[in-house]
Amino acid sequence: MAEYLDRIKSPADVKKLGMIELERLAEEIRERLIQGVAKTGGHIGPNLGVVELTIAMHYVFDTPRDSFVFDVSHQSYVHKLLTGREEQFETIRQPGGLNGFMLRTESEHDSFGAGHAGTALSAALGMAVARDMSGGSEHVVALAGDAAFTNGISFEALNNMAAQTKRLIIVLNDNEWSIDKNVGAIAEYFHKIATNPTYVNLHDRAAALVEKFGGRAASHIVHKAEEAAKGIVGRGMIFEEFGLNYYGPIDGHNLPLLIETFKFLKKQNKPVVLHALTQKGRGFQPALEKQKKFHGLGPYDPETGETKPAGQKTYSEIFAESLNKLADRNDKVVAITAAMPNGTALDLFRPHHPTRYFDVGIAEEHAVLFAAGMATKGYRPFCAIYSTFLQRAFDQVVHDVALQELPVVFCMDRGGLSGDDGPTHHGLFDISYLRGIPNIIHMNPKDEDELQDMMLTALEHNGPSAIRYPRGTGPGVAVKDYPVALEIGKAEVLQDGSDVAIFALGAMVAEAEKLAKMLKAEGQSIAVINARFAKPIDAECVTKYARRCGVVITMEDHVLAGGFGSAVLETLNTAEIETPVVRVGWPDNFIEHGKPEALREKYGLTAEAAMERVKGMLKRPVGV
Amino acid sequence: MAEYLDRIKSPADVKKLGMIELERLAEEIRERLIQGVAKTGGHIGPNLGVVELTIAMHYVFDTPRDSFVFDVSHQSYVHKLLTGREEQFETIRQPGGLNGFMLRTESEHDSFGAGHAGTALSAALGMAVARDMSGGSEHVVALAGDAAFTNGISFEALNNMAAQTKRLIIVLNDNEWSIDKNVGAIAEYFHKIATNPTYVNLHDRAAALVEKFGGRAASHIVHKAEEAAKGIVGRGMIFEEFGLNYYGPIDGHNLPLLIETFKFLKKQNKPVVLHALTQKGRGFQPALEKQKKFHGLGPYDPETGETKPAGQKTYSEIFAESLNKLADRNDKVVAITAAMPNGTALDLFRPHHPTRYFDVGIAEEHAVLFAAGMATKGYRPFCAIYSTFLQRAFDQVVHDVALQELPVVFCMDRGGLSGDDGPTHHGLFDISYLRGIPNIIHMNPKDEDELQDMMLTALEHNGPSAIRYPRGTGPGVAVKDYPVALEIGKAEVLQDGSDVAIFALGAMVAEAEKLAKMLKAEGQSIAVINARFAKPIDAECVTKYARRCGVVITMEDHVLAGGFGSAVLETLNTAEIETPVVRVGWPDNFIEHGKPEALREKYGLTAEAAMERVKGMLKRPVGV
């Protein structure tokens, strides 16, 4: 079916194709992406944007000898198709299948894994310096979107680059979009370059020349492009000030031009930036029309781009709607996102409170500090940052917010297993990394309505707090018109009992209720407690039930090491209570991607698995 | 004695002085700094550099209505002297005295605390936006050293600045030094501006004009300076590209010029950067001659600058010397510091292995990613980063190093209580934030020789590891010629016993031995175990002694929540052992600055306090 793509068993096969065949290959790849991701879901838009770039890179360079470092690496599908993984492509993001990001253990062509943004330049510089020290001649190419330059690490890398290596190629894949449209001075700066009439003119001439002369014209064009780019922006080019040579902007979909340009860049004796303009979603009309939707999504109709109608509201949506309510009544409430208005659903907040909405770019550290600054002036910032991304701002949470007891609220979406995205996106560490920090309150809602109550609780608390809630939908309970504040550090006893006490956190409350039913069926008297707070833990409730019951069970969608169960152990230790505790949670290894239910089953985070572990520990014999 | 300084009870008193009196005040402040810090120790160099800047700021602005945000804020001594804390100045960094950094709880004039670098611009932007939203007219002034611009957060803030406020004043205090001389493209860039002949000429003219006309000349000079600066660097000015107005460079010690410039900047309707050139250590010859030494140090002779001769080698020095040995034998060993060659003692490594030494600036995130990149190419990077600063790179430790199982070694200096520097510098959280992360090995040496052994252990281990060691000196044991690798996850039994088992980590091993003596004197049989590994914990050893003994005691220089004692509880829980455990460590609050011994006593981290807690739990009656 796919005449050329079927032949590509490794990047060596790409090099065998002529220019017309390469163009045909690009078409086939687009078709494959559109059809394949329609079934699996995934980052279709970004990958359609880098088809020619990736082909050209594999045509000119030679992985795994040369190293490609992709920023975030959600745009690595084309790379996967060209590096021997075409036949497995239908398994991408599926259980046991290909990962949706670069993964070192998946292929020798994936030289550096990612999932979080802004890491490519630094990692690539490390590789380049290592290559230089070893006297190697291989190339290191970093591919980073324009959004990566809203992140501070990219600048830290640029600051070090020119002094540390003479050979490093950075491809700035500029489509003016990260997940949402980029914000800030850098985005504006790139836009200014890309829309400059001199470039537009150059671009047209370049296309004509390539058409006329093919490869032979390209080096001439590149030279012209370089000159023109310098003419456009003068010696003030940000990259030039960092000591790099800047080339571009060039058309990121012009294969011959890209190939000749890479051949030219290979020979440079200075770190270089190639500014390539691409179109996110190119070749798929629905994706071009709805860039934000088609950044990354679930399965869709490959003809129309239609997705299944949204059903029940997600936790993210409940969060945003609740924040609207809070902001309606309290004009000090502000919302901050680090380039995730869609993922966090803050795009539902923005239209209602446009002046109180802040998207700061992929800049989690700045987001938290910005919130801290606002908090000193009486505002109540809600920072909506995924659990895994808040790791980015850990020091600011400690050093700036918690130490100064500032009332910043961290709304940690995707707390717990994230599913398809895999280990870079699971939010399984936030209890352990926050629990040691004084002054922090750490809340976990059992359902949507409780999320809303916890948000009000956080708002009314004059200090820092964090709320973690799962990806996707919850139990789907009705949400009150306006929330009610909870008592801080107070658990909720859902059912009383005297043989076994189950303390469950957040999403695991449902599993706890299932386990309670199973234990009841065996004649046991079961207490089910919605713990609500990982910190401060409800010591009174924990000790009371531990004294009363023969076994305590803790359940959390979090690693066991340092997690909620660990906090229960500490509480019992302090109270000198020796009741046995069975801790249910994730083991001490990184969890692969997959369906949450299947993974929970595999790793024993189910009522059934807990039942097996508890059976032998019951004081009252089973079945009596 | 100090005619003018004695009169300054608040910033309002600064405003009452005439220009000649202000100059005299500056002299008195310098004298006070030199004499005062001679006794207390502290950041003398940076404060001598900002005397005129701080006076001018308080002359023109009006704290606490206006907000000053000082980056790192170790240069806030002058500010403290001018804001009602002159009489307490001799208590700075002393137990119960003034903190060495800005502290919100210490004064209403300290609008934002700090201790870690690169936070000022972001926090100030948050304040400015809050001010704008509230319709306020007060000013926000951020003072940041040139080194702050090697940190990515500053760029994240710059990226957002122009779009979010029209009124924010940034003072770039450029002395070309952070703690060590700055590195990278930005430092070079600033240097290029400062040494441009046009500026030097302008500077001379400005000085002459001020001398001639006083205040009246200043606005003219400022205007000229602005023009000249633009002439020097063209429209490519990095700050201008971020949408800010840039003014300078100006002489940061010319009081009239600074005052007139701030008056001018107050009226601007765009965020502005004032580039002020200052001299670190100005007015104190020893500090000018030895910039690095006089950045921050202990007590010294105020006449000569002599400090007490160094005695016993510090852990940092042992670390550097050991790394030299490892690097001598293994050419893949490289060392990375984030602008702390002196503090980490890597300046002892650099001369021996200059090509394998990397100072990346105050860029902890980049440092770890750079190390990860090198590790993929077969190198063995040792990242020397203080425990508290590694919080900055937490996500890179998780997402880039641990997840990819790359052999990067984190050498966490200042692990445990840091002492005089206070809560921003204590390293009390690294077990809790790292213990939840799979694949990480977390080691704690009991003495200098074991530090060296652990470094070899880390080098020989094909995966990530972390070693935490205390600030200052250790027990002072002899260090072997070449280290021996330890068995990973294996504790060291220092003495066997059967009544009480004490598991101690790192610096607490000495305290454990003291406790053991006290318990022995009461007729108890005591096992003392040097735990060595917080992760993986030696489960075999822990369970063995817990089964044998009546009480287990854990001792750690770390918070209890999620710490080493918590790991012991988890281990016993998994093994279903119910032996009582007494956990000794820091409580769940931020610990103030002070002498470590005094603080350990206050918070119960001593053998004596442990003895009190354990007494009632002993199986064998005391004294039998």
JSON list of C-alpha atoms in Angstrom, two decimals, chain A residues 26-139:
[
{"chain": "A", "resi": 26, "resn": "ALA", "atom": "CA", "xyz": [6.32, 12.35, 2.98]},
{"chain": "A", "resi": 27, "resn": "GLU", "atom": "CA", "xyz": [2.82, 11.94, 1.59]},
{"chain": "A", "resi": 28, "resn": "GLU", "atom": "CA", "xyz": [2.69, 8.32, 2.66]},
{"chain": "A", "resi": 29, "resn": "ILE", "atom": "CA", "xyz": [3.87, 9.20, 6.14]},
{"chain": "A", "resi": 30, "resn": "ARG", "atom": "CA", "xyz": [1.17, 11.84, 6.47]},
{"chain": "A", "resi": 31, "resn": "GLU", "atom": "CA", "xyz": [-1.44, 9.33, 5.41]},
{"chain": "A", "resi": 32, "resn": "ARG", "atom": "CA", "xyz": [-0.08, 6.78, 7.85]},
{"chain": "A", "resi": 33, "resn": "LEU", "atom": "CA", "xyz": [-0.08, 9.30, 10.68]},
{"chain": "A", "resi": 34, "resn": "ILE", "atom": "CA", "xyz": [-3.63, 10.44, 10.02]},
{"chain": "A", "resi": 35, "resn": "GLN", "atom": "CA", "xyz": [-4.99, 6.92, 9.72]},
{"chain": "A", "resi": 36, "resn": "GLY", "atom": "CA", "xyz": [-2.93, 5.45, 12.55]},
{"chain": "A", "resi": 37, "resn": "VAL", "atom": "CA", "xyz": [-3.44, 8.12, 15.18]},
{"chain": "A", "resi": 38, "resn": "ALA", "atom": "CA", "xyz": [-7.14, 8.15, 14.31]},
{"chain": "A", "resi": 39, "resn": "LYS", "atom": "CA", "xyz": [-7.28, 4.77, 16.02]},
{"chain": "A", "resi": 40, "resn": "THR", "atom": "CA", "xyz": [-4.78, 5.19, 18.84]},
{"chain": "A", "resi": 41, "resn": "GLY", "atom": "CA", "xyz": [-5.08, 8.86, 19.65]},
{"chain": "A", "resi": 42, "resn": "GLY", "atom": "CA", "xyz": [-1.92, 10.88, 20.07]},
{"chain": "A", "resi": 43, "resn": "HIS", "atom": "CA", "xyz": [-0.04, 14.01, 19.05]},
{"chain": "A", "resi": 44, "resn": "ILE", "atom": "CA", "xyz": [-1.16, 14.18, 15.44]},
{"chain": "A", "resi": 45, "resn": "GLY", "atom": "CA", "xyz": [-0.77, 17.92, 14.80]},
{"chain": "A", "resi": 46, "resn": "PRO", "atom": "CA", "xyz": [2.88, 18.26, 15.85]},
{"chain": "A", "resi": 47, "resn": "ASN", "atom": "CA", "xyz": [3.90, 15.17, 13.88]},
{"chain": "A", "resi": 48, "resn": "LEU", "atom": "CA", "xyz": [2.21, 16.32, 10.67]},
{"chain": "A", "resi": 49, "resn": "GLY", "atom": "CA", "xyz": [4.28, 19.48, 11.07]},
{"chain": "A", "resi": 50, "resn": "VAL", "atom": "CA", "xyz": [7.67, 17.77, 11.14]},
{"chain": "A", "resi": 51, "resn": "VAL", "atom": "CA", "xyz": [7.34, 15.20, 8.34]},
{"chain": "A", "resi": 52, "resn": "GLU", "atom": "CA", "xyz": [9.77, 16.91, 5.96]},
{"chain": "A", "resi": 53, "resn": "LEU", "atom": "CA", "xyz": [12.08, 18.03, 8.75]},
{"chain": "A", "resi": 54, "resn": "THR", "atom": "CA", "xyz": [12.42, 14.50, 10.07]},
{"chain": "A", "resi": 55, "resn": "ILE", "atom": "CA", "xyz": [12.89, 12.96, 6.62]},
{"chain": "A", "resi": 56, "resn": "ALA", "atom": "CA", "xyz": [15.56, 15.53, 5.79]},
{"chain": "A", "resi": 57, "resn": "MET", "atom": "CA", "xyz": [17.34, 14.93, 9.10]},
{"chain": "A", "resi": 58, "resn": "HIS", "atom": "CA", "xyz": [17.45, 11.18, 8.51]},
{"chain": "A", "resi": 59, "resn": "TYR", "atom": "CA", "xyz": [18.53, 11.74, 4.90]},
{"chain": "A", "resi": 60, "resn": "VAL", "atom": "CA", "xyz": [21.49, 13.88, 5.90]},
{"chain": "A", "resi": 61, "resn": "PHE", "atom": "CA", "xyz": [22.47, 12.54, 9.30]},
{"chain": "A", "resi": 62, "resn": "ASP", "atom": "CA", "xyz": [23.12, 9.04, 10.45]},
{"chain": "A", "resi": 63, "resn": "THR", "atom": "CA", "xyz": [21.49, 7.86, 13.69]},
{"chain": "A", "resi": 64, "resn": "PRO", "atom": "CA", "xyz": [22.33, 6.14, 15.99]},
{"chain": "A", "resi": 65, "resn": "ARG", "atom": "CA", "xyz": [25.88, 7.34, 15.30]},
{"chain": "A", "resi": 66, "resn": "ASP", "atom": "CA", "xyz": [24.56, 10.88, 15.17]},
{"chain": "A", "resi": 67, "resn": "SER", "atom": "CA", "xyz": [22.20, 11.82, 17.97]},
{"chain": "A", "resi": 68, "resn": "PHE", "atom": "CA", "xyz": [18.78, 13.44, 17.61]},
{"chain": "A", "resi": 69, "resn": "VAL", "atom": "CA", "xyz": [17.39, 15.07, 20.72]},
{"chain": "A", "resi": 70, "resn": "PHE", "atom": "CA", "xyz": [13.73, 16.03, 20.35]},
{"chain": "A", "resi": 71, "resn": "ASP", "atom": "CA", "xyz": [12.31, 18.53, 22.83]},
{"chain": "A", "resi": 72, "resn": "VAL", "atom": "CA", "xyz": [9.24, 17.03, 24.57]},
{"chain": "A", "resi": 73, "resn": "SER", "atom": "CA", "xyz": [9.51, 14.38, 21.84]},
{"chain": "A", "resi": 74, "resn": "HIS", "atom": "CA", "xyz": [5.79, 14.10, 21.19]},
{"chain": "A", "resi": 75, "resn": "GLN", "atom": "CA", "xyz": [6.79, 14.97, 17.63]},
{"chain": "A", "resi": 76, "resn": "SER", "atom": "CA", "xyz": [8.85, 11.78, 17.27]},
{"chain": "A", "resi": 77, "resn": "TYR", "atom": "CA", "xyz": [6.27, 9.62, 15.43]},
{"chain": "A", "resi": 78, "resn": "VAL", "atom": "CA", "xyz": [7.83, 10.28, 12.02]},
{"chain": "A", "resi": 79, "resn": "HIS", "atom": "CA", "xyz": [11.23, 9.46, 13.50]},
{"chain": "A", "resi": 80, "resn": "LYS", "atom": "CA", "xyz": [9.77, 6.21, 14.82]},
{"chain": "A", "resi": 81, "resn": "LEU", "atom": "CA", "xyz": [8.33, 5.36, 11.39]},
{"chain": "A", "resi": 82, "resn": "LEU", "atom": "CA", "xyz": [11.76, 5.84, 9.82]},
{"chain": "A", "resi": 83, "resn": "THR", "atom": "CA", "xyz": [13.77, 3.93, 12.40]},
{"chain": "A", "resi": 84, "resn": "GLY", "atom": "CA", "xyz": [12.43, 0.41, 12.10]},
{"chain": "A", "resi": 85, "resn": "ARG", "atom": "CA", "xyz": [9.21, 0.87, 14.06]},
{"chain": "A", "resi": 86, "resn": "GLU", "atom": "CA", "xyz": [6.78, 1.28, 11.18]},
{"chain": "A", "resi": 87, "resn": "GLU", "atom": "CA", "xyz": [5.21, -2.12, 11.67]},
{"chain": "A", "resi": 88, "resn": "GLN", "atom": "CA", "xyz": [4.57, -1.45, 15.35]},
{"chain": "A", "resi": 89, "resn": "PHE", "atom": "CA", "xyz": [3.19, 2.01, 14.70]},
{"chain": "A", "resi": 90, "resn": "GLU", "atom": "CA", "xyz": [-0.40, 0.92, 15.23]},
{"chain": "A", "resi": 91, "resn": "THR", "atom": "CA", "xyz": [0.58, -0.02, 18.80]},
{"chain": "A", "resi": 92, "resn": "ILE", "atom": "CA", "xyz": [1.69, 3.49, 19.71]},
{"chain": "A", "resi": 93, "resn": "ARG", "atom": "CA", "xyz": [0.45, 4.53, 23.15]},
{"chain": "A", "resi": 94, "resn": "GLN", "atom": "CA", "xyz": [-1.30, 1.16, 23.40]},
{"chain": "A", "resi": 95, "resn": "PRO", "atom": "CA", "xyz": [-0.58, -1.21, 26.27]},
{"chain": "A", "resi": 96, "resn": "GLY", "atom": "CA", "xyz": [2.69, -3.02, 25.56]},
{"chain": "A", "resi": 97, "resn": "GLY", "atom": "CA", "xyz": [3.16, -0.99, 22.39]},
{"chain": "A", "resi": 98, "resn": "LEU", "atom": "CA", "xyz": [5.38, 1.88, 21.35]},
{"chain": "A", "resi": 99, "resn": "ASN", "atom": "CA", "xyz": [5.69, 4.78, 23.74]},
{"chain": "A", "resi": 100, "resn": "GLY", "atom": "CA", "xyz": [4.31, 8.12, 22.56]},
{"chain": "A", "resi": 101, "resn": "PHE", "atom": "CA", "xyz": [7.64, 9.81, 23.24]},
{"chain": "A", "resi": 102, "resn": "MET", "atom": "CA", "xyz": [11.28, 9.03, 22.57]},
{"chain": "A", "resi": 103, "resn": "LEU", "atom": "CA", "xyz": [12.44, 6.24, 24.83]},
{"chain": "A", "resi": 104, "resn": "ARG", "atom": "CA", "xyz": [16.03, 5.10, 25.10]},
{"chain": "A", "resi": 105, "resn": "THR", "atom": "CA", "xyz": [15.02, 1.56, 25.94]},
{"chain": "A", "resi": 106, "resn": "GLU", "atom": "CA", "xyz": [12.79, 1.35, 22.87]},
{"chain": "A", "resi": 107, "resn": "SER", "atom": "CA", "xyz": [15.36, 2.05, 20.17]},
{"chain": "A", "resi": 108, "resn": "GLU", "atom": "CA", "xyz": [19.02, 2.93, 19.77]},
{"chain": "A", "resi": 109, "resn": "HIS", "atom": "CA", "xyz": [17.79, 5.75, 17.54]},
{"chain": "A", "resi": 110, "resn": "ASP", "atom": "CA", "xyz": [16.13, 7.41, 20.55]},
{"chain": "A", "resi": 111, "resn": "SER", "atom": "CA", "xyz": [19.18, 9.00, 22.05]},
{"chain": "A", "resi": 112, "resn": "PHE", "atom": "CA", "xyz": [17.33, 10.93, 24.75]},
{"chain": "A", "resi": 113, "resn": "GLY", "atom": "CA", "xyz": [13.84, 10.46, 26.15]},
{"chain": "A", "resi": 114, "resn": "ALA", "atom": "CA", "xyz": [11.57, 13.33, 27.03]},
{"chain": "A", "resi": 115, "resn": "GLY", "atom": "CA", "xyz": [8.01, 14.27, 27.84]},
{"chain": "A", "resi": 116, "resn": "HIS", "atom": "CA", "xyz": [8.63, 17.54, 29.65]},
{"chain": "A", "resi": 117, "resn": "ALA", "atom": "CA", "xyz": [9.64, 20.59, 27.61]},
{"chain": "A", "resi": 118, "resn": "GLY", "atom": "CA", "xyz": [12.81, 22.62, 27.40]},
{"chain": "A", "resi": 119, "resn": "THR", "atom": "CA", "xyz": [15.34, 19.85, 27.99]},
{"chain": "A", "resi": 120, "resn": "ALA", "atom": "CA", "xyz": [16.67, 19.26, 24.47]},
{"chain": "A", "resi": 121, "resn": "LEU", "atom": "CA", "xyz": [19.28, 22.01, 24.18]},
{"chain": "A", "resi": 122, "resn": "SER", "atom": "CA", "xyz": [20.90, 21.18, 27.52]},
{"chain": "A", "resi": 123, "resn": "ALA", "atom": "CA", "xyz": [21.01, 17.45, 26.92]},
{"chain": "A", "resi": 124, "resn": "ALA", "atom": "CA", "xyz": [22.29, 17.96, 23.38]},
{"chain": "A", "resi": 125, "resn": "LEU", "atom": "CA", "xyz": [25.03, 20.25, 24.66]},
{"chain": "A", "resi": 126, "resn": "GLY", "atom": "CA", "xyz": [26.08, 17.56, 27.11]},
{"chain": "A", "resi": 127, "resn": "MET", "atom": "CA", "xyz": [26.30, 15.10, 24.22]},
{"chain": "A", "resi": 128, "resn": "ALA", "atom": "CA", "xyz": [28.22, 17.52, 22.03]},
{"chain": "A", "resi": 129, "resn": "VAL", "atom": "CA", "xyz": [30.76, 18.27, 24.75]},
{"chain": "A", "resi": 130, "resn": "ALA", "atom": "CA", "xyz": [31.15, 14.55, 25.44]},
{"chain": "A", "resi": 131, "resn": "ARG", "atom": "CA", "xyz": [31.71, 13.99, 21.72]},
{"chain": "A", "resi": 132, "resn": "ASP", "atom": "CA", "xyz": [34.32, 16.75, 21.62]},
{"chain": "A", "resi": 133, "resn": "MET", "atom": "CA", "xyz": [36.14, 15.33, 24.64]},
{"chain": "A", "resi": 134, "resn": "SER", "atom": "CA", "xyz": [36.22, 11.89, 23.07]},
{"chain": "A", "resi": 135, "resn": "GLY", "atom": "CA", "xyz": [37.48, 13.32, 19.80]},
{"chain": "A", "resi": 136, "resn": "GLY", "atom": "CA", "xyz": [34.41, 12.08, 17.95]},
{"chain": "A", "resi": 137, "resn": "SER", "atom": "CA", "xyz": [33.06, 13.48, 14.71]},
{"chain": "A", "resi": 138, "resn": "GLU", "atom": "CA", "xyz": [29.41, 12.53, 15.01]},
{"chain": "A", "resi": 139, "resn": "HIS", "atom": "CA", "xyz": [26.67, 15.14, 14.96]}
]
